[in-house]
Coordinates of C-alpha atoms and ligand atoms in Angstrom, one line a residue:
M18 CA 15.4 28.8 3.5
S19 CA 13.4 26.8 6.0
I20 CA 10.5 28.4 8.0
E21 CA 9.5 27.1 11.4
I22 CA 6.2 25.5 11.8
A23 CA 4.1 24.4 14.8
A24 CA 5.3 21.2 16.2
D25 CA 3.1 18.2 16.5
T26 CA 2.7 18.5 20.0
L27 CA 0.7 21.7 19.5
P28 CA -3.0 21.5 18.8
S29 CA -3.8 21.3 15.3
D30 CA -6.7 23.6 15.5
L31 CA -4.7 26.8 15.9
P32 CA -5.8 29.9 13.9
L33 CA -4.7 30.0 10.2
S34 CA -1.3 31.6 10.0
A35 CA 1.5 31.7 7.5
T36 CA 3.0 28.5 9.7
D37 CA -0.4 26.5 9.7
R38 CA -0.5 27.1 5.8
A39 CA 2.7 25.5 5.5
A40 CA 1.6 22.7 7.7
A41 CA -1.6 22.1 5.7
G42 CA 0.5 22.0 2.5
M43 CA 2.9 19.5 4.0
R44 CA -0.2 17.3 5.1
R45 CA -1.4 17.5 1.5
L46 CA 1.7 16.5 0.0
M47 CA 2.3 13.9 2.2
L48 CA -1.1 12.5 1.4
A49 CA -0.3 12.5 -2.3
F50 CA 2.8 10.4 -1.5
L51 CA 0.8 8.1 0.3
V52 CA -1.8 7.6 -2.2
T53 CA 0.2 7.3 -5.2
G54 CA 2.4 4.8 -3.4
F55 CA -0.6 2.7 -2.2
S56 CA -2.3 3.0 -5.7
A57 CA 1.1 1.4 -7.0
L58 CA 0.5 -1.4 -4.5
L59 CA -3.1 -1.8 -5.6
V60 CA -1.8 -2.6 -9.1
G61 CA 1.1 -4.8 -8.0
A62 CA -1.0 -6.8 -5.2
T63 CA -3.8 -7.4 -7.8
I64 CA -1.3 -9.3 -10.1
G65 CA 0.6 -11.1 -7.5
P66 CA -1.8 -13.8 -6.4
L67 CA -1.8 -14.9 -10.2
Q68 CA 1.8 -15.9 -9.6
A69 CA 1.1 -17.9 -6.6
L70 CA -1.6 -19.7 -8.7
N71 CA 1.0 -20.4 -11.7
Y72 CA 2.8 -22.4 -9.0
D73 CA 0.0 -24.6 -8.2
G74 CA -0.4 -25.2 -12.0
V75 CA -3.0 -22.9 -12.6
N76 CA -2.4 -20.7 -15.8
A77 CA -4.7 -17.7 -15.6
Y78 CA -2.6 -15.7 -18.2
P79 CA -4.2 -16.9 -21.6
A80 CA -7.6 -15.7 -20.1
L81 CA -6.2 -12.2 -19.4
R82 CA -4.9 -11.5 -23.0
P83 CA -4.9 -8.7 -24.0
I84 CA -4.3 -7.0 -20.7
L85 CA -1.5 -9.3 -19.7
Q86 CA 0.5 -11.4 -22.3
S87 CA 2.5 -13.4 -19.9
Y88 CA 3.7 -14.5 -16.5
Y89 CA 6.7 -12.6 -17.2
Q90 CA 4.9 -9.3 -18.0
G91 CA 2.9 -9.8 -14.8
L92 CA 5.8 -10.6 -12.6
T93 CA 7.6 -7.4 -14.1
I94 CA 4.7 -5.2 -13.0
H95 CA 4.3 -6.9 -9.8
G96 CA 8.0 -6.4 -8.9
V97 CA 8.5 -2.9 -10.3
M98 CA 5.2 -1.6 -8.9
N99 CA 5.6 -3.0 -5.5
G100 CA 9.3 -3.0 -5.1
Y101 CA 10.2 0.5 -6.4
V102 CA 6.8 2.7 -7.0
F103 CA 5.0 1.8 -3.7
T104 CA 8.0 1.8 -1.3
F105 CA 9.9 5.0 -3.0
F106 CA 6.5 7.0 -2.7
V107 CA 5.6 6.2 0.7
T108 CA 9.2 6.4 2.0
C109 CA 10.1 9.7 0.3
G110 CA 6.9 11.0 2.0
L111 CA 7.7 9.7 5.5
L112 CA 11.1 10.5 5.8
V113 CA 10.5 14.1 5.0
Y114 CA 7.2 14.5 6.9
L115 CA 8.1 12.8 10.2
P116 CA 11.5 14.5 10.7
A117 CA 9.8 18.0 9.8
R118 CA 7.2 17.3 12.4
E119 CA 9.5 16.0 15.0
M120 CA 11.8 19.0 15.0
G121 CA 9.0 21.6 14.1
V122 CA 10.9 22.7 10.9
A123 CA 9.2 23.0 7.5
P124 CA 10.7 21.3 4.5
N125 CA 11.8 22.9 1.3
M126 CA 8.5 22.4 -0.4
A127 CA 9.6 23.1 -4.0
M128 CA 12.4 20.2 -3.6
W129 CA 9.8 17.9 -2.0
R130 CA 7.5 18.5 -4.9
A131 CA 10.0 18.1 -7.4
C132 CA 11.0 14.7 -5.8
F133 CA 7.4 13.5 -6.2
A134 CA 7.1 14.9 -9.8
V135 CA 10.4 13.3 -11.0
M136 CA 9.3 9.9 -9.3
A137 CA 5.7 10.3 -10.9
A138 CA 7.3 10.9 -14.4
G139 CA 9.5 7.7 -13.9
A140 CA 6.5 5.7 -12.7
L141 CA 4.4 6.8 -16.0
C142 CA 7.4 5.7 -18.0
V143 CA 7.7 2.3 -16.5
L144 CA 4.0 1.7 -16.5
Y145 CA 3.9 2.5 -20.2
A146 CA 6.7 0.3 -20.9
M147 CA 5.6 -2.7 -19.0
G148 CA 2.0 -2.2 -20.3
D149 CA 2.8 -2.6 -23.8
N150 CA 4.7 -5.8 -23.0
S151 CA 7.9 -4.2 -24.5
S152 CA 9.8 -4.6 -21.3
S153 CA 9.0 -8.0 -19.5
V154 CA 12.7 -7.9 -17.9
L155 CA 11.6 -8.4 -14.3
W156 CA 12.5 -6.1 -11.4
T157 CA 16.2 -6.8 -11.7
F158 CA 16.2 -6.0 -15.6
Y159 CA 19.5 -8.1 -16.2
P160 CA 20.9 -7.3 -19.4
P161 CA 21.2 -9.0 -22.2
L162 CA 17.4 -8.9 -21.8
K163 CA 16.4 -5.8 -23.4
G164 CA 13.5 -3.6 -22.8
S165 CA 12.2 -0.2 -24.2
P166 CA 14.2 3.1 -23.5
F167 CA 11.0 4.3 -21.5
F168 CA 11.5 1.4 -18.9
Y169 CA 15.3 2.2 -18.3
I170 CA 14.6 6.0 -18.4
G171 CA 11.7 5.5 -16.0
I172 CA 13.7 3.5 -13.5
T173 CA 16.6 6.2 -13.8
L174 CA 14.0 8.9 -12.8
L175 CA 12.4 6.8 -10.0
A176 CA 16.0 6.3 -8.7
L177 CA 16.9 9.9 -9.0
G178 CA 13.8 11.2 -7.5
S179 CA 14.0 8.7 -4.5
T180 CA 17.4 10.2 -3.4
M181 CA 16.0 13.8 -3.4
P182 CA 14.6 13.8 0.5
L183 CA 18.4 13.7 1.4
P184 CA 19.0 17.5 0.6
I185 CA 15.6 18.3 2.2
L186 CA 16.6 16.3 5.3
L187 CA 20.0 18.1 5.5
E188 CA 18.7 21.6 5.2
M189 CA 16.0 21.0 8.0
R190 CA 18.5 19.5 10.4
A191 CA 20.7 22.5 9.6
A192 CA 18.0 24.8 10.5
W193 CA 17.1 23.0 13.8
R194 CA 20.5 22.9 14.7
R195 CA 20.9 26.8 14.6
H196 CA 18.1 26.9 17.1
R197 CA 19.4 24.1 19.4
P198 CA 23.4 24.4 18.9
G199 CA 25.2 21.2 20.5
E200 CA 22.2 19.2 20.9
I201 CA 22.2 15.8 19.2
T202 CA 20.0 15.1 16.1
P203 CA 16.5 14.1 17.2
L204 CA 15.9 10.2 16.9
V205 CA 13.4 10.0 14.2
T206 CA 15.4 12.5 12.1
Y207 CA 18.7 10.6 12.7
M208 CA 17.1 7.4 11.6
S209 CA 15.8 9.0 8.4
L210 CA 18.9 10.8 7.6
T211 CA 21.2 7.7 7.9
T212 CA 18.6 6.0 5.7
M213 CA 18.7 8.5 3.0
L214 CA 22.5 8.9 3.3
M215 CA 22.8 5.1 2.8
W216 CA 20.5 5.2 -0.1
G217 CA 22.1 8.3 -1.6
L218 CA 25.4 6.4 -1.7
A219 CA 24.0 3.1 -2.7
G220 CA 22.2 4.7 -5.7
V221 CA 25.6 5.4 -7.4
G222 CA 25.5 1.7 -8.6
V223 CA 22.3 1.4 -10.4
V224 CA 22.5 5.1 -11.7
A225 CA 25.8 4.2 -13.2
E226 CA 24.4 1.1 -14.8
L227 CA 21.5 3.0 -16.1
V228 CA 23.1 6.1 -17.5
L229 CA 26.3 4.7 -18.7
Q230 CA 25.0 1.3 -20.1
L231 CA 21.3 0.7 -20.4
D232 CA 19.9 3.8 -21.1
P233 CA 22.1 4.7 -24.1
W234 CA 21.9 0.8 -25.0
S235 CA 18.0 1.0 -25.1
L236 CA 18.2 4.2 -27.3
G237 CA 20.6 2.5 -29.9
L238 CA 23.5 4.7 -29.0
I239 CA 25.6 1.8 -28.2
G240 CA 25.3 -1.7 -29.4
T241 CA 26.3 -4.1 -26.6
V242 CA 26.6 -4.3 -22.9
D243 CA 28.5 -6.4 -20.4
P244 CA 26.1 -8.5 -18.4
I245 CA 28.3 -9.4 -15.5
I246 CA 29.3 -5.6 -15.0
N247 CA 25.8 -4.6 -15.0
R248 CA 24.8 -7.4 -12.7
T249 CA 27.5 -6.1 -10.3
L250 CA 26.4 -2.6 -10.5
F251 CA 22.9 -3.5 -9.9
W252 CA 23.5 -5.2 -6.9
L253 CA 25.6 -2.6 -5.4
T254 CA 22.2 -0.7 -5.3
G255 CA 20.2 -4.1 -5.3
H256 CA 21.0 -5.1 -1.8
P257 CA 21.1 -1.8 -0.2
I258 CA 17.6 -1.3 -1.6
V259 CA 16.3 -4.1 0.8
Y260 CA 17.5 -1.8 3.6
F261 CA 15.8 1.1 1.9
W262 CA 12.6 -1.0 2.5
L263 CA 13.5 -2.2 5.9
M264 CA 14.9 1.1 7.6
P265 CA 11.7 3.2 7.2
A266 CA 9.7 0.3 8.9
Y267 CA 12.4 0.4 11.6
V268 CA 11.8 4.2 11.9
S269 CA 8.1 3.4 12.8
W270 CA 9.3 0.3 15.1
Y271 CA 11.5 2.3 17.1
G272 CA 10.3 6.1 16.6
L273 CA 6.7 5.5 17.0
L274 CA 5.5 1.9 18.1
S275 CA 6.6 2.1 21.8
R276 CA 4.2 5.1 22.1
Q277 CA 1.4 3.3 20.3
V278 CA 1.7 0.4 22.6
G279 CA 1.5 2.7 25.7
G280 CA 5.2 2.3 26.7
K281 CA 8.7 3.8 26.0
L282 CA 11.5 2.9 23.7
I283 CA 14.0 1.0 26.1
S284 CA 17.0 2.5 24.5
D285 CA 17.6 5.3 22.2
P286 CA 21.2 4.6 21.6
M287 CA 20.5 1.1 20.4
A288 CA 18.4 2.5 17.7
R289 CA 21.0 5.0 16.6
I290 CA 23.8 2.1 16.7
T291 CA 21.4 -0.2 14.6
F292 CA 20.9 2.5 12.0
A293 CA 24.6 3.5 11.8
L294 CA 25.4 -0.3 11.4
L295 CA 22.8 -0.9 8.7
M296 CA 24.2 2.1 7.0
I297 CA 27.8 0.9 7.0
F298 CA 27.3 -2.8 6.2
S299 CA 24.5 -2.4 3.7
L300 CA 26.8 -1.4 0.5
P301 CA 29.6 -3.7 0.4
V302 CA 27.8 -6.9 0.8
G303 CA 25.7 -6.6 -2.6
T304 CA 27.6 -9.4 -4.3
H305 CA 26.0 -12.0 -1.9
H306 CA 23.3 -12.0 -4.7
Q307 CA 26.0 -13.2 -7.0
F308 CA 27.3 -16.3 -4.9
S309 CA 26.6 -18.2 -8.3
D310 CA 28.0 -15.7 -10.7
P311 CA 31.4 -16.4 -12.1
G312 CA 34.4 -14.3 -11.6
F313 CA 34.4 -13.8 -7.8
S314 CA 37.4 -15.5 -5.8
S315 CA 36.6 -18.0 -3.1
I316 CA 38.4 -15.7 -0.7
W317 CA 35.8 -12.9 -1.4
R318 CA 32.8 -15.4 -1.1
G319 CA 34.0 -16.2 2.3
I320 CA 34.6 -12.6 3.3
L321 CA 31.1 -12.1 1.9
V322 CA 29.5 -14.4 4.3
V323 CA 31.1 -12.5 7.3
L324 CA 29.9 -9.2 6.1
T325 CA 26.2 -10.7 5.4
M326 CA 26.1 -11.8 9.0
S327 CA 27.3 -8.5 10.1
V328 CA 24.5 -6.8 8.2
A329 CA 22.0 -9.2 10.0
T330 CA 23.5 -8.4 13.4
P331 CA 21.6 -4.9 13.6
S332 CA 18.2 -6.6 13.1
L333 CA 19.2 -9.1 15.7
V334 CA 19.7 -6.1 18.0
T335 CA 16.3 -4.6 16.8
A336 CA 14.6 -7.7 17.8
F337 CA 15.9 -7.3 21.2
T338 CA 15.5 -3.7 21.6
I339 CA 12.0 -3.9 20.1
G340 CA 11.0 -7.0 22.0
L341 CA 12.1 -5.6 25.2
S342 CA 10.2 -2.0 24.6
L343 CA 7.2 -4.3 23.8
E344 CA 7.3 -6.2 27.0
Y345 CA 7.7 -3.1 29.0
A346 CA 4.5 -1.7 27.7
G347 CA 2.7 -5.1 27.9
R348 CA 3.6 -5.4 31.6
L349 CA 2.7 -1.7 32.3
R350 CA -0.6 -3.0 30.9
G351 CA -0.9 -5.6 33.6
G352 CA 0.4 -8.6 31.3
K353 CA 2.1 -11.3 33.6
G354 CA 4.5 -14.3 32.9
W355 CA 6.5 -15.4 30.0
F356 CA 4.2 -14.3 27.3
G357 CA 1.3 -12.5 29.0
W358 CA 2.9 -9.2 28.3
F359 CA 2.5 -10.0 24.5
A360 CA -1.0 -10.7 24.8
A361 CA -1.7 -7.6 26.9
L362 CA -0.5 -5.3 23.9
P363 CA -3.2 -3.3 22.5
W364 CA -4.2 -5.9 19.7
A365 CA -7.5 -3.8 19.2
D366 CA -5.4 -1.1 17.3
P367 CA -4.8 -2.2 14.0
S368 CA -1.9 0.1 13.5
V369 CA -0.3 -1.9 16.5
T370 CA -1.5 -5.2 15.2
A371 CA -0.2 -4.8 11.8
Q372 CA 3.3 -4.0 13.1
L373 CA 3.4 -6.6 15.6
L374 CA 2.4 -9.2 13.1
A375 CA 5.0 -7.8 10.7
A376 CA 7.6 -8.3 13.3
I377 CA 6.5 -11.8 13.9
T378 CA 7.1 -12.6 10.1
F379 CA 10.2 -11.1 10.2
I380 CA 11.7 -14.1 12.5
L381 CA 11.2 -16.3 9.3
G382 CA 12.5 -13.6 7.0
G383 CA 15.6 -13.1 9.1
A384 CA 16.3 -16.9 9.4
T385 CA 15.8 -17.4 5.7
G386 CA 18.1 -14.4 5.0
I387 CA 20.8 -16.0 7.1
V388 CA 20.5 -19.4 5.0
N389 CA 20.8 -17.1 1.8
G390 CA 23.8 -15.5 3.1
S391 CA 25.7 -18.8 3.9
W392 CA 27.8 -19.4 0.6
Q393 CA 27.1 -23.4 0.8
L394 CA 23.7 -23.0 1.6
N395 CA 22.9 -20.5 -1.2
A396 CA 24.1 -22.9 -3.7
I397 CA 21.0 -25.1 -2.7
V398 CA 18.4 -22.3 -2.5
H399 CA 19.6 -19.8 -5.1
N400 CA 17.4 -19.4 -8.1
T401 CA 14.6 -21.4 -6.4
T402 CA 11.4 -20.4 -5.0
F403 CA 13.1 -20.3 -1.7
I404 CA 14.3 -16.8 -2.3
P405 CA 10.9 -15.4 -3.2
G406 CA 9.7 -17.1 -0.1
H407 CA 12.5 -15.2 1.9
F408 CA 11.7 -11.6 0.6
H409 CA 8.0 -12.1 1.0
V410 CA 8.3 -12.2 4.7
T411 CA 10.7 -9.0 4.7
V412 CA 9.7 -6.5 2.2
G413 CA 6.3 -8.3 1.7
S414 CA 5.5 -8.2 5.4
V415 CA 7.8 -5.9 7.3
T416 CA 7.7 -3.1 4.9
A417 CA 4.3 -3.6 3.3
M418 CA 2.5 -4.3 6.7
T419 CA 4.2 -1.5 8.4
F420 CA 3.5 0.9 5.7
M421 CA -0.3 0.0 6.1
A422 CA -0.1 0.1 9.8
I423 CA 1.4 3.8 9.4
S424 CA -1.6 4.6 7.0
F425 CA -4.1 3.5 9.6
W426 CA -3.2 6.5 12.1
M427 CA -1.5 8.7 9.2
V428 CA -4.8 9.0 6.9
P429 CA -6.7 10.2 9.9
H430 CA -4.1 12.5 11.0
L431 CA -3.5 14.0 7.5
T432 CA -7.3 14.2 6.6
G433 CA -9.1 14.8 9.8
R434 CA -11.2 11.8 9.0
R435 CA -11.8 8.6 11.1
L436 CA -10.8 5.0 9.8
V437 CA -14.0 3.8 8.2
S438 CA -13.9 0.5 9.9
R439 CA -11.4 -0.6 12.4
R440 CA -12.6 -4.1 12.3
L441 CA -11.9 -4.3 8.5
A442 CA -8.4 -2.6 9.2
L443 CA -7.6 -5.4 11.9
F444 CA -9.1 -8.1 9.3
S445 CA -6.9 -7.0 6.5
A446 CA -3.7 -7.1 9.0
W447 CA -4.7 -10.7 10.2
T448 CA -5.6 -12.0 6.6
W449 CA -2.2 -10.3 5.2
F450 CA -0.2 -12.0 8.1
I451 CA -1.8 -15.5 7.7
G452 CA -1.8 -15.2 3.7
M453 CA 1.8 -14.0 3.6
T454 CA 3.0 -16.7 6.2
L455 CA 1.5 -19.4 4.2
F456 CA 2.7 -18.1 1.0
A457 CA 6.3 -17.8 2.2
I458 CA 6.3 -21.3 4.0
G459 CA 5.1 -22.9 0.8
M460 CA 7.7 -21.0 -1.3
T461 CA 10.6 -21.8 1.0
W462 CA 9.6 -25.3 1.4
A463 CA 9.0 -25.9 -2.4
G464 CA 12.4 -24.1 -3.0
L465 CA 14.0 -27.0 -1.1
Y466 CA 12.6 -29.5 -3.7
G467 CA 14.5 -27.4 -6.3
V468 CA 11.3 -25.6 -7.9
P469 CA 12.9 -22.7 -9.7
R470 CA 11.7 -19.0 -9.1
R471 CA 10.6 -16.9 -12.0
A472 CA 9.3 -19.8 -14.0
W473 CA 6.0 -20.0 -15.9
V474 CA 5.5 -23.7 -14.5
S475 CA 1.9 -23.6 -15.2
A476 CA 2.4 -23.3 -19.0
L477 CA 4.0 -26.7 -19.1
P478 CA 2.0 -29.6 -20.1
H479 CA 0.0 -31.0 -17.4
D480 CA 2.0 -34.4 -17.3
T481 CA 5.3 -32.5 -17.4
Y482 CA 4.3 -30.0 -14.5
H483 CA 3.3 -33.0 -12.5
A484 CA 6.4 -35.1 -13.2
L485 CA 8.5 -32.2 -12.4
Y486 CA 6.8 -30.5 -9.4
G487 CA 4.2 -33.2 -8.3
M488 CA 6.6 -33.9 -5.2
A489 CA 6.2 -30.4 -4.0
S490 CA 2.5 -30.5 -4.5
V491 CA 1.8 -29.7 -0.6
P492 CA 3.8 -26.7 -0.4
L493 CA 2.8 -25.3 -3.8
A494 CA -0.8 -25.7 -2.7
L495 CA 0.0 -23.6 0.4
V496 CA 1.4 -21.0 -2.0
A497 CA -1.8 -20.7 -3.9
A498 CA -3.8 -20.6 -0.8
G499 CA -1.6 -18.0 0.5
G500 CA -1.9 -15.9 -2.6
V501 CA -5.7 -16.1 -2.5
L502 CA -5.7 -15.0 1.1
L503 CA -3.5 -12.0 0.1
W504 CA -6.1 -10.9 -2.5
V505 CA -8.5 -10.7 0.1
A506 CA -6.4 -8.9 2.5
S507 CA -5.4 -6.3 0.1
Y508 CA -8.8 -5.4 -1.0
A509 CA -9.9 -5.2 2.6
F510 CA -6.9 -2.9 3.2
F511 CA -7.5 -0.8 0.2
A512 CA -11.2 -0.5 1.1
V513 CA -10.3 1.0 4.5
F514 CA -7.5 3.3 3.0
F515 CA -9.4 4.8 0.1
G516 CA -12.5 4.5 1.9
T517 CA -11.3 6.6 5.0
I518 CA -9.9 9.2 2.6
L519 CA -13.1 9.6 0.7
F520 CA -16.0 9.1 3.1
G521 CA -14.4 8.8 6.7
R522 CA -16.4 10.8 9.3
R523 CA -14.8 14.2 10.3
T524 CA -12.6 13.9 13.6
A525 CA -9.9 15.9 15.3
P526 CA -6.7 14.7 13.5
P527 CA -4.8 12.5 15.9
P528 CA -1.2 13.6 16.6
I529 CA 1.9 11.8 15.5
P530 CA 2.7 9.1 18.1
F531 CA 6.4 9.9 18.4
A532 CA 8.0 7.7 21.0
R533 CA 9.7 8.8 24.0
S534 CA 13.0 6.8 25.2
F535 CA 14.2 6.5 28.5
G536 CA 16.1 9.6 29.4
G537 CA 14.9 11.4 26.2
P538 CA 13.4 14.7 26.0
A539 CA 9.7 15.5 26.2
S540 CA 9.8 16.9 22.8
Y541 CA 12.6 17.7 20.1
S542 CA 10.8 20.4 18.4
I543 CA 12.4 23.5 17.8
D544 CA 9.9 25.5 20.0
S545 CA 10.3 23.4 23.0
P546 CA 13.1 24.3 25.4
P547 CA 16.4 22.9 25.1
N548 CA 17.1 19.7 27.3
P549 CA 20.2 19.5 29.4
A550 CA 19.3 15.5 29.5
R551 CA 20.2 15.5 25.9
A552 CA 24.0 15.8 27.0
A553 CA 24.5 12.5 25.2
S554 CA 27.0 9.8 25.9
P555 CA 30.3 9.9 23.9
L556 CA 29.1 7.3 21.7
I557 CA 26.0 8.9 20.6
R558 CA 27.9 12.2 20.0
A559 CA 30.4 10.0 17.8
L560 CA 27.3 8.5 15.9
D561 CA 25.9 12.0 15.3
H562 CA 28.8 12.5 13.0
V563 CA 26.7 11.2 10.0
W564 CA 29.5 12.7 7.5
L565 CA 31.9 10.4 9.0
L566 CA 29.9 7.4 8.9
T567 CA 29.4 8.1 5.3
G568 CA 32.9 8.4 4.8
I569 CA 33.6 5.0 6.3
T570 CA 30.6 3.6 4.3
A571 CA 32.1 5.1 1.1
L572 CA 35.6 3.9 1.9
A573 CA 34.2 0.2 2.8
T574 CA 32.3 0.2 -0.6
I575 CA 35.3 1.3 -2.7
A576 CA 37.4 -1.4 -0.8
A577 CA 34.8 -4.1 -1.6
Y578 CA 33.9 -3.1 -5.3
I579 CA 37.3 -2.1 -6.9
P580 CA 39.0 -5.6 -6.6
I581 CA 35.5 -7.1 -8.1
L582 CA 35.0 -4.6 -10.9
W583 CA 38.5 -4.2 -12.1
P584 CA 39.1 -7.5 -13.6
F585 CA 35.6 -7.4 -15.0
L586 CA 36.6 -4.1 -16.7
H587 CA 39.6 -5.8 -18.4
H588 CA 37.6 -8.7 -19.7
V589 CA 34.6 -6.9 -21.2
T590 CA 31.8 -9.2 -22.8
R591 CA 30.0 -7.5 -25.5
A592 CA 26.3 -8.8 -25.6
P593 CA 23.6 -7.5 -27.7
G594 CA 20.2 -7.4 -26.6
W595 CA 17.7 -10.4 -26.3
I596 CA 13.9 -10.1 -26.3
L597 CA 12.6 -13.6 -25.3
W598 CA 8.9 -12.8 -24.5
Ligands
LIG17 FE1 17.4 -10.8 1.7 C1 17.7 -12.1 -1.4 C2 20.3 -12.2 2.7 C3 17.2 -9.3 4.9 C4 14.8 -8.9 0.5 N1 16.5 -10.5 0.0 C5 16.6 -11.1 -1.1 C6 15.7 -10.6 -2.3 C7 15.1 -9.8 -1.7 C8 15.4 -9.4 -0.2 C9 14.0 -9.0 -2.5 O1 22.7 -13.5 1.4 C10 15.7 -11.3 -3.7 C11 16.5 -10.4 -4.8 C12 16.3 -11.1 -6.0 O2 15.1 -10.9 -6.7 O3 16.9 -11.9 -6.5 N2 18.4 -10.7 3.5 C13 19.6 -11.4 3.6 C14 20.1 -11.2 5.1 C15 19.3 -10.5 5.8 C16 18.1 -10.1 4.6 C17 21.3 -11.9 5.7 N3 16.3 -9.3 2.5 C18 16.3 -8.9 3.9 C19 15.3 -7.6 4.0 C20 14.7 -7.7 2.9 C21 15.2 -8.7 1.8 C22 15.0 -6.9 5.3 C23 13.6 -6.5 2.4 C24 13.0 -5.7 3.2 N4 18.8 -12.0 0.9 C25 19.8 -12.5 1.5 C26 20.7 -13.0 0.4 C27 19.9 -13.1 -0.8 C28 18.9 -12.2 -0.5 C29 21.9 -13.7 0.6 C30 20.5 -13.6 -2.3 C31 19.8 -14.8 -2.5 C32 20.1 -15.4 -3.9 O4 20.6 -16.5 -3.9 O5 19.5 -15.0 -4.8 C33 19.1 -10.0 7.2 O6 19.1 -8.6 7.0 C34 17.9 -10.3 7.9 C35 18.3 -10.1 9.5 C36 16.9 -10.3 10.1 C37 16.9 -11.0 11.3 C38 15.5 -10.9 12.0 C39 15.4 -10.2 13.3 C40 13.8 -10.1 13.7 C41 13.1 -9.2 14.0 C42 11.6 -9.4 14.5 C43 11.8 -9.5 15.9 C44 10.2 -9.8 16.4 C45 9.6 -9.1 17.5 C46 8.5 -9.4 17.9 C47 10.4 -8.1 18.1 C48 18.1 -11.4 12.0 C49 13.7 -7.6 14.1 C50 8.0 -10.0 19.4 C51 7.9 -11.5 18.9 C52 7.5 -12.6 19.7 C53 7.2 -13.8 19.2 C54 7.9 -12.2 21.4
LIG18 CU1 21.0 -8.7 -0.4

């Protein structure tokens, strides 16, 4: 049963009452999600630059024994901690906390705590399995590489836990609707709900892979697995996961950033259309990660190109909608001319700066994504460093920097402590941006010379390394320089993040900067009067039928995957496990 709490528009120093206690409990739990997530990033980001140095021929791993045995162990820890643990914790906190405050409805705290506990148990299991070097299977854990049961069970728990915000959101939305019948879902809640519905459906792939195959296989209950079926099930979830990383960042860009820069979101409907399209197109395109795998017809690969361009479209819409919202704010602030509005944005605010810089890097991330998604070009870049180049200017910048940006206002909001240093926060954002850009340019460029991804190239004899990769020495030097800058940036960030929690000076907690959109209500919260201006257009009303969107997505996914999986199920390969490290 949900209880109502003070919406964020109310002053946060109201006398203690049952509702305030609920709000305090929410703040504590949200902080726990943030701290756990960023602690995972601390581990992952500490290891990352070693991989950058590896590409420049610097082999740091022998010096790190017995902590790290190999490049592959380090790469697995890096991918799993950053890609799963960091993102899942921050997202599962944000996508409950923000809607709760937007609607003024308390979440089901027991369920939210259970979400935290299940994911924490999963994180401990994978940490154990990666730490003892029994599971250096990389973040994609493709069989027949075989890790320990702790690894697969840990990932299973992380995956299951990460879907638990979905029932919490549904329950909160139902409580809100009882008070405001006929109104459409508030924007941040809508974006959070479509993200979680998408992720709930997407999770079916990897949970099936783990529960039916990898968990029993690692426990010795079954002897063999089929690599191609497992890869296909993995990418059924593994492509949508990139949108599970992107959409929470978009929640901030659409739902908060335009307020932070002093303007308005220029179109609420565009935000909703973007999320609806991302939800529908995310799932059927998973096999664009398998352009080079056997067993897919040319016709399907052609369709896949079209579908991949379709999933890029909502991001192009975002570029224009967010771009125009920023321009509106910049001109309000006195910016003139073609780019004066951009310079006039509040660059002294670290939360704004980190998000603007993240958006700029995403231009490169989007362009490389479109190269990846084009079948013929994919053949050139697949399995080269071009791919990690691409995903460091997506998840490594858009997601990571936006989450950092959120923490710059949210930690003061949750703890009532002022940022220990805005200058250091700004420094971390700029250094991360420069480091990630150099790294990504270096990796994409080196990929065009055919430098393989996921390769311990620095372990090669010196002459062999130079004979093979000497022609890519300039881009690989950029990779190393970017990696070192990222080290500096991440420690500057962690000094601000943990420093604020521990030592920040007391201040009045800032409110959540919920954006207003043109024609939108002053507040969606349950205690503000219903707003007739929300008599929304037929399109927005149609998009509010989230179960209809879910049904369409499920049907599209079934239509995409049955024809793929059917022949695989009739030609099963039985592979025993391999441990190559
Ligand atoms: Fe991707 C591989 C295709 C987006 C992450 N991707 C990966 C992998 C990861 C990843 C982790 O088709 C590697 C997985 C592995 O280990 O093997 N990706 C795409 C496409 C998009 C895309 C078409 N990817 C992402 C996002 C990610 C992510 C987002 C994480 C968050 N990707 C692929 C393909 C592969 C792949 C293939 C397989 C490659 C292979 O062969 O292995 C699109 O969604 C991108 C659309 C984006 C845009 C950019 C819009 C720009 C915006 C910023 C505007 C700026 C503003 C600021 C407003 C069209 C929104 C104002 C600025 C001024 C200067 C005024
Ligand atoms: Cu993908």
